[in-house]
PDB file of C-alpha atoms in Angstrom:
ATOM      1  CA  UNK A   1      80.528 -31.301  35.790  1.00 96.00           C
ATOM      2  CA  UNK A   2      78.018 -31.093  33.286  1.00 97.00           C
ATOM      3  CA  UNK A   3      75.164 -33.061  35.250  1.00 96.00           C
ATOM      4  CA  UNK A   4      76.262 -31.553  38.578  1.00 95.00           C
ATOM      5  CA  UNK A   5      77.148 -28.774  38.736  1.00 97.00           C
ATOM      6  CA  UNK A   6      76.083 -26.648  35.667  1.00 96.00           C
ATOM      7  CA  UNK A   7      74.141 -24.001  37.019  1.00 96.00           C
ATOM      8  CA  UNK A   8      76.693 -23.159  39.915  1.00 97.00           C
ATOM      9  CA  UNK A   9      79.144 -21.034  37.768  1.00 96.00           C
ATOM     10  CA  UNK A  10      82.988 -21.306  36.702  1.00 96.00           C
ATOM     11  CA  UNK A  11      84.147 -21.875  39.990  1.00 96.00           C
ATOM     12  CA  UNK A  12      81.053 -24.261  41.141  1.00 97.00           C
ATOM     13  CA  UNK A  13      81.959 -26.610  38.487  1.00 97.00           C
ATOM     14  CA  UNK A  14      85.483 -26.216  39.338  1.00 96.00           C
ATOM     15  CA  UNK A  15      85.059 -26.872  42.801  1.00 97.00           C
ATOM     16  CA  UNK A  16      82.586 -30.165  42.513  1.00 97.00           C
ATOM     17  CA  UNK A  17      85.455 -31.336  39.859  1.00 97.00           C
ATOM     18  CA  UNK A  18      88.476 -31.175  42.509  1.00 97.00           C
ATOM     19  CA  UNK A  19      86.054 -33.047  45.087  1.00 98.00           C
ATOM     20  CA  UNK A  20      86.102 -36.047  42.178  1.00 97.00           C
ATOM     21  CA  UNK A  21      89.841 -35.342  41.937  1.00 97.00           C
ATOM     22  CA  UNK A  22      90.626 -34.992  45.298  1.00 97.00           C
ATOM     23  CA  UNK A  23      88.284 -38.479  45.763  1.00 98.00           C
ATOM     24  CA  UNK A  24      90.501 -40.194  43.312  1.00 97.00           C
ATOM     25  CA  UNK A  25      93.891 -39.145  45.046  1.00 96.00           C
ATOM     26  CA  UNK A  26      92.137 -40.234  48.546  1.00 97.00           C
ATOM     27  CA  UNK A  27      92.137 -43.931  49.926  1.00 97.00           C
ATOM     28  CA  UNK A  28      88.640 -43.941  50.967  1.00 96.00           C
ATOM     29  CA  UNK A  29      87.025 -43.769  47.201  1.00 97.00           C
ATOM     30  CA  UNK A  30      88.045 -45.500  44.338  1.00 97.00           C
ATOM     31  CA  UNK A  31      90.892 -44.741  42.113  1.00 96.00           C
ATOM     32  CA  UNK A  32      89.754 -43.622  39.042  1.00 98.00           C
ATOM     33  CA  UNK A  33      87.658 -40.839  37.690  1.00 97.00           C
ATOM     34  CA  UNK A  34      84.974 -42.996  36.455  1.00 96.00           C
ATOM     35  CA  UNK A  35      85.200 -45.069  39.536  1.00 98.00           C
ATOM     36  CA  UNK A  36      84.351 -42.533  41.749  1.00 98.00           C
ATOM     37  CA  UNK A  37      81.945 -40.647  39.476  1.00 97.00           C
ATOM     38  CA  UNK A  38      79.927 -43.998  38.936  1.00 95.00           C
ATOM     39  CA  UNK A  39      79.859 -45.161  42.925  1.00 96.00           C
ATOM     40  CA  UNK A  40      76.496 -45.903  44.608  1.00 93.00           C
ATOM     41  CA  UNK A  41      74.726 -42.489  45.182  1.00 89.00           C
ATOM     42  CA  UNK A  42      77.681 -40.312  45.247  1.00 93.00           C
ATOM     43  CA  UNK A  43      76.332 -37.972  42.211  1.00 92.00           C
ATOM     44  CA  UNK A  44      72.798 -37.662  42.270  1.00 90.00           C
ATOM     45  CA  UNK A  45      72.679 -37.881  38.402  1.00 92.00           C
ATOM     46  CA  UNK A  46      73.764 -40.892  37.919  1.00 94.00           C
ATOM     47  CA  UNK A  47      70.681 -42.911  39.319  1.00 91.00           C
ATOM     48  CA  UNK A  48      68.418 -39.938  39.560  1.00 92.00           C
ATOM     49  CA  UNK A  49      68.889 -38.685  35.448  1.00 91.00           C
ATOM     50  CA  UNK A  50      67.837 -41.715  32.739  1.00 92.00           C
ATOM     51  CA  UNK A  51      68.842 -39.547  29.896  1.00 95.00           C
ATOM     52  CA  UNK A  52      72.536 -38.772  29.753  1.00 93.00           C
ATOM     53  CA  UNK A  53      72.310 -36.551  26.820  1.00 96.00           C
ATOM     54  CA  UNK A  54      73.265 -33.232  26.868  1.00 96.00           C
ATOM     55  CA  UNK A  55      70.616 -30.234  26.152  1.00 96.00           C
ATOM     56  CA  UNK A  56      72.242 -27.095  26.989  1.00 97.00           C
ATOM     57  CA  UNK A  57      75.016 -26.709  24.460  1.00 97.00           C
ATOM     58  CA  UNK A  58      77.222 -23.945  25.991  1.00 97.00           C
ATOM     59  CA  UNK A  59      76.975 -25.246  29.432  1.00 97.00           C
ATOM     60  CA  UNK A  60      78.402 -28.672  28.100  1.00 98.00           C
ATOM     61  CA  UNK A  61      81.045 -27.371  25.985  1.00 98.00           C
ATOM     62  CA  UNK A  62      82.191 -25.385  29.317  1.00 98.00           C
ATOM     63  CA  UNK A  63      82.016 -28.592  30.961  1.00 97.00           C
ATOM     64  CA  UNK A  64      84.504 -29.723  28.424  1.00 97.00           C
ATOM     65  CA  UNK A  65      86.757 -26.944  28.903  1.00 96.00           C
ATOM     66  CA  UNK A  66      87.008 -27.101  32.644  1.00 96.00           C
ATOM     67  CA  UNK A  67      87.240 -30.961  32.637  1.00 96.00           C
ATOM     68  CA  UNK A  68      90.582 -30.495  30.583  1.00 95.00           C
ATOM     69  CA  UNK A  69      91.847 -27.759  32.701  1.00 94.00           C
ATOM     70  CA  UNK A  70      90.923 -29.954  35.769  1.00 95.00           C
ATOM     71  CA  UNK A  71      92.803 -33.280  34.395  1.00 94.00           C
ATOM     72  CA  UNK A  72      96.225 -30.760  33.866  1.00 91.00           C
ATOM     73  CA  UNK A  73      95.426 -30.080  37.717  1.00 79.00           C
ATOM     74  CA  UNK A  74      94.627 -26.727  38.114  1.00 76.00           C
ATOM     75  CA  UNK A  75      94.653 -25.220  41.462  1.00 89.00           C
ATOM     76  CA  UNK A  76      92.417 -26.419  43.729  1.00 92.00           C
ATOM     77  CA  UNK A  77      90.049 -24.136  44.954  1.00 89.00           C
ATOM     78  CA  UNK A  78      88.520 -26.494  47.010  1.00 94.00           C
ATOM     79  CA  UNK A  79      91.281 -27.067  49.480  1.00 94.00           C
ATOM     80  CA  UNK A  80      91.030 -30.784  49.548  1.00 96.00           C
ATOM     81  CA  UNK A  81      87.553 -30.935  49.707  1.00 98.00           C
ATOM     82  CA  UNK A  82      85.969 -34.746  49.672  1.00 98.00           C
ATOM     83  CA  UNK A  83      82.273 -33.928  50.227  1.00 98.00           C
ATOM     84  CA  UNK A  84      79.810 -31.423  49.275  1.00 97.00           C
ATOM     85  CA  UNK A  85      75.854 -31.028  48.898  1.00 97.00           C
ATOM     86  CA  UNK A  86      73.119 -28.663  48.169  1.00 96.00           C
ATOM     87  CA  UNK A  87      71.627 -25.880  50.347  1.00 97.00           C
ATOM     88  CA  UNK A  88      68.607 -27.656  50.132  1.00 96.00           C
ATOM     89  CA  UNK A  89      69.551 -30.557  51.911  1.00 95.00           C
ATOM     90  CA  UNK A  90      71.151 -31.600  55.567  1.00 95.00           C
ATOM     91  CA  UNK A  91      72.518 -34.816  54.962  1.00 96.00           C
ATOM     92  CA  UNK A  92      73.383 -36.553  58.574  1.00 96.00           C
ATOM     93  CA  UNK A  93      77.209 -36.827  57.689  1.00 96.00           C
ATOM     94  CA  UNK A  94      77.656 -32.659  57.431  1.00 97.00           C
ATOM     95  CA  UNK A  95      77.760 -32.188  61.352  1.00 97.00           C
ATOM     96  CA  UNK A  96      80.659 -34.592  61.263  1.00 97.00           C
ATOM     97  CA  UNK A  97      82.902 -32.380  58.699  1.00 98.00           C
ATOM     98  CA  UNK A  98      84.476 -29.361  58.688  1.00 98.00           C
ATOM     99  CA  UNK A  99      82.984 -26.433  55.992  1.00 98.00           C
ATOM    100  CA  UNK A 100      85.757 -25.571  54.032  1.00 97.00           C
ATOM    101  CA  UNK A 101      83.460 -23.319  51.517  1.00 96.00           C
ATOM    102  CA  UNK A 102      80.193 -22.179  49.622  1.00 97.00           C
ATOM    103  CA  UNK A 103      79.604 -21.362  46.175  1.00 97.00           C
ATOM    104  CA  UNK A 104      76.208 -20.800  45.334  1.00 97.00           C
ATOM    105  CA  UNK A 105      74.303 -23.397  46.226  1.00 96.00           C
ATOM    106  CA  UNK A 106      76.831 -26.010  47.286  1.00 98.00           C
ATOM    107  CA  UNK A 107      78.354 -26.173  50.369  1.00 98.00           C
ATOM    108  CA  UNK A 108      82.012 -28.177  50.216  1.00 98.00           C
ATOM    109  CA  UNK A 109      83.539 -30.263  53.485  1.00 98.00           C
ATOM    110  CA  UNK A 110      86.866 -31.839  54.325  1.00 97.00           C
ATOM    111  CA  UNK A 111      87.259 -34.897  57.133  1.00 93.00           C
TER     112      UNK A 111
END
């Protein structure tokens, strides 16, 4: 949530976590958390980011706090959402999906 999502607000972080939720639950991705988190170029941090650490202190500890509220399955906002990306891009699968939602600057798809 931390990595990728932190500047899209309470619910933007809450949203990108049910898509890794919703990812595990879903026979198409892998079945854990870390699994899915960790695939080839499904979170741009995780091959785009060398340094893991943490720098904003308040935005991480939020990130903690929503991660536990996520893992005791809080309502999900997302309505089953699988897919989402930035504003800023058009990636070639987005004309195939149906827009379930937009929170700032993430837009949020289901099959």
């Amino acid at each position: 949530l931390y990595f990728e999502a932190r500047n899209q607000g309470k619910i933007g972080m809450l949203m990108v976590g049910h898509v890794t939720l919703n990812r595990v639950e879903s026979r198409q991705y892998p079945n854990t958390i870390c699994q899915v988190v960790y695939q080839d170029y499904q979170f741009s941090w995780t091959h785009l980011i060398k340094d893991h650490t943490p720098r904003e202190i308040e935005s991480w500890k939020q990130s903690i706090r929503l991660s536990k509220l996520l893992l005791n399955r809080t309502f999900d906002r997302s309505n089953g959402a699988l897919y989402y990306h930035s504003k800023d891009v058009n990636p070639y699968w987005a004309d195939k999906l149906t827009k379930v939602s937009t929170v700032k600057d993430h837009i949020f798809y289901v099959n």
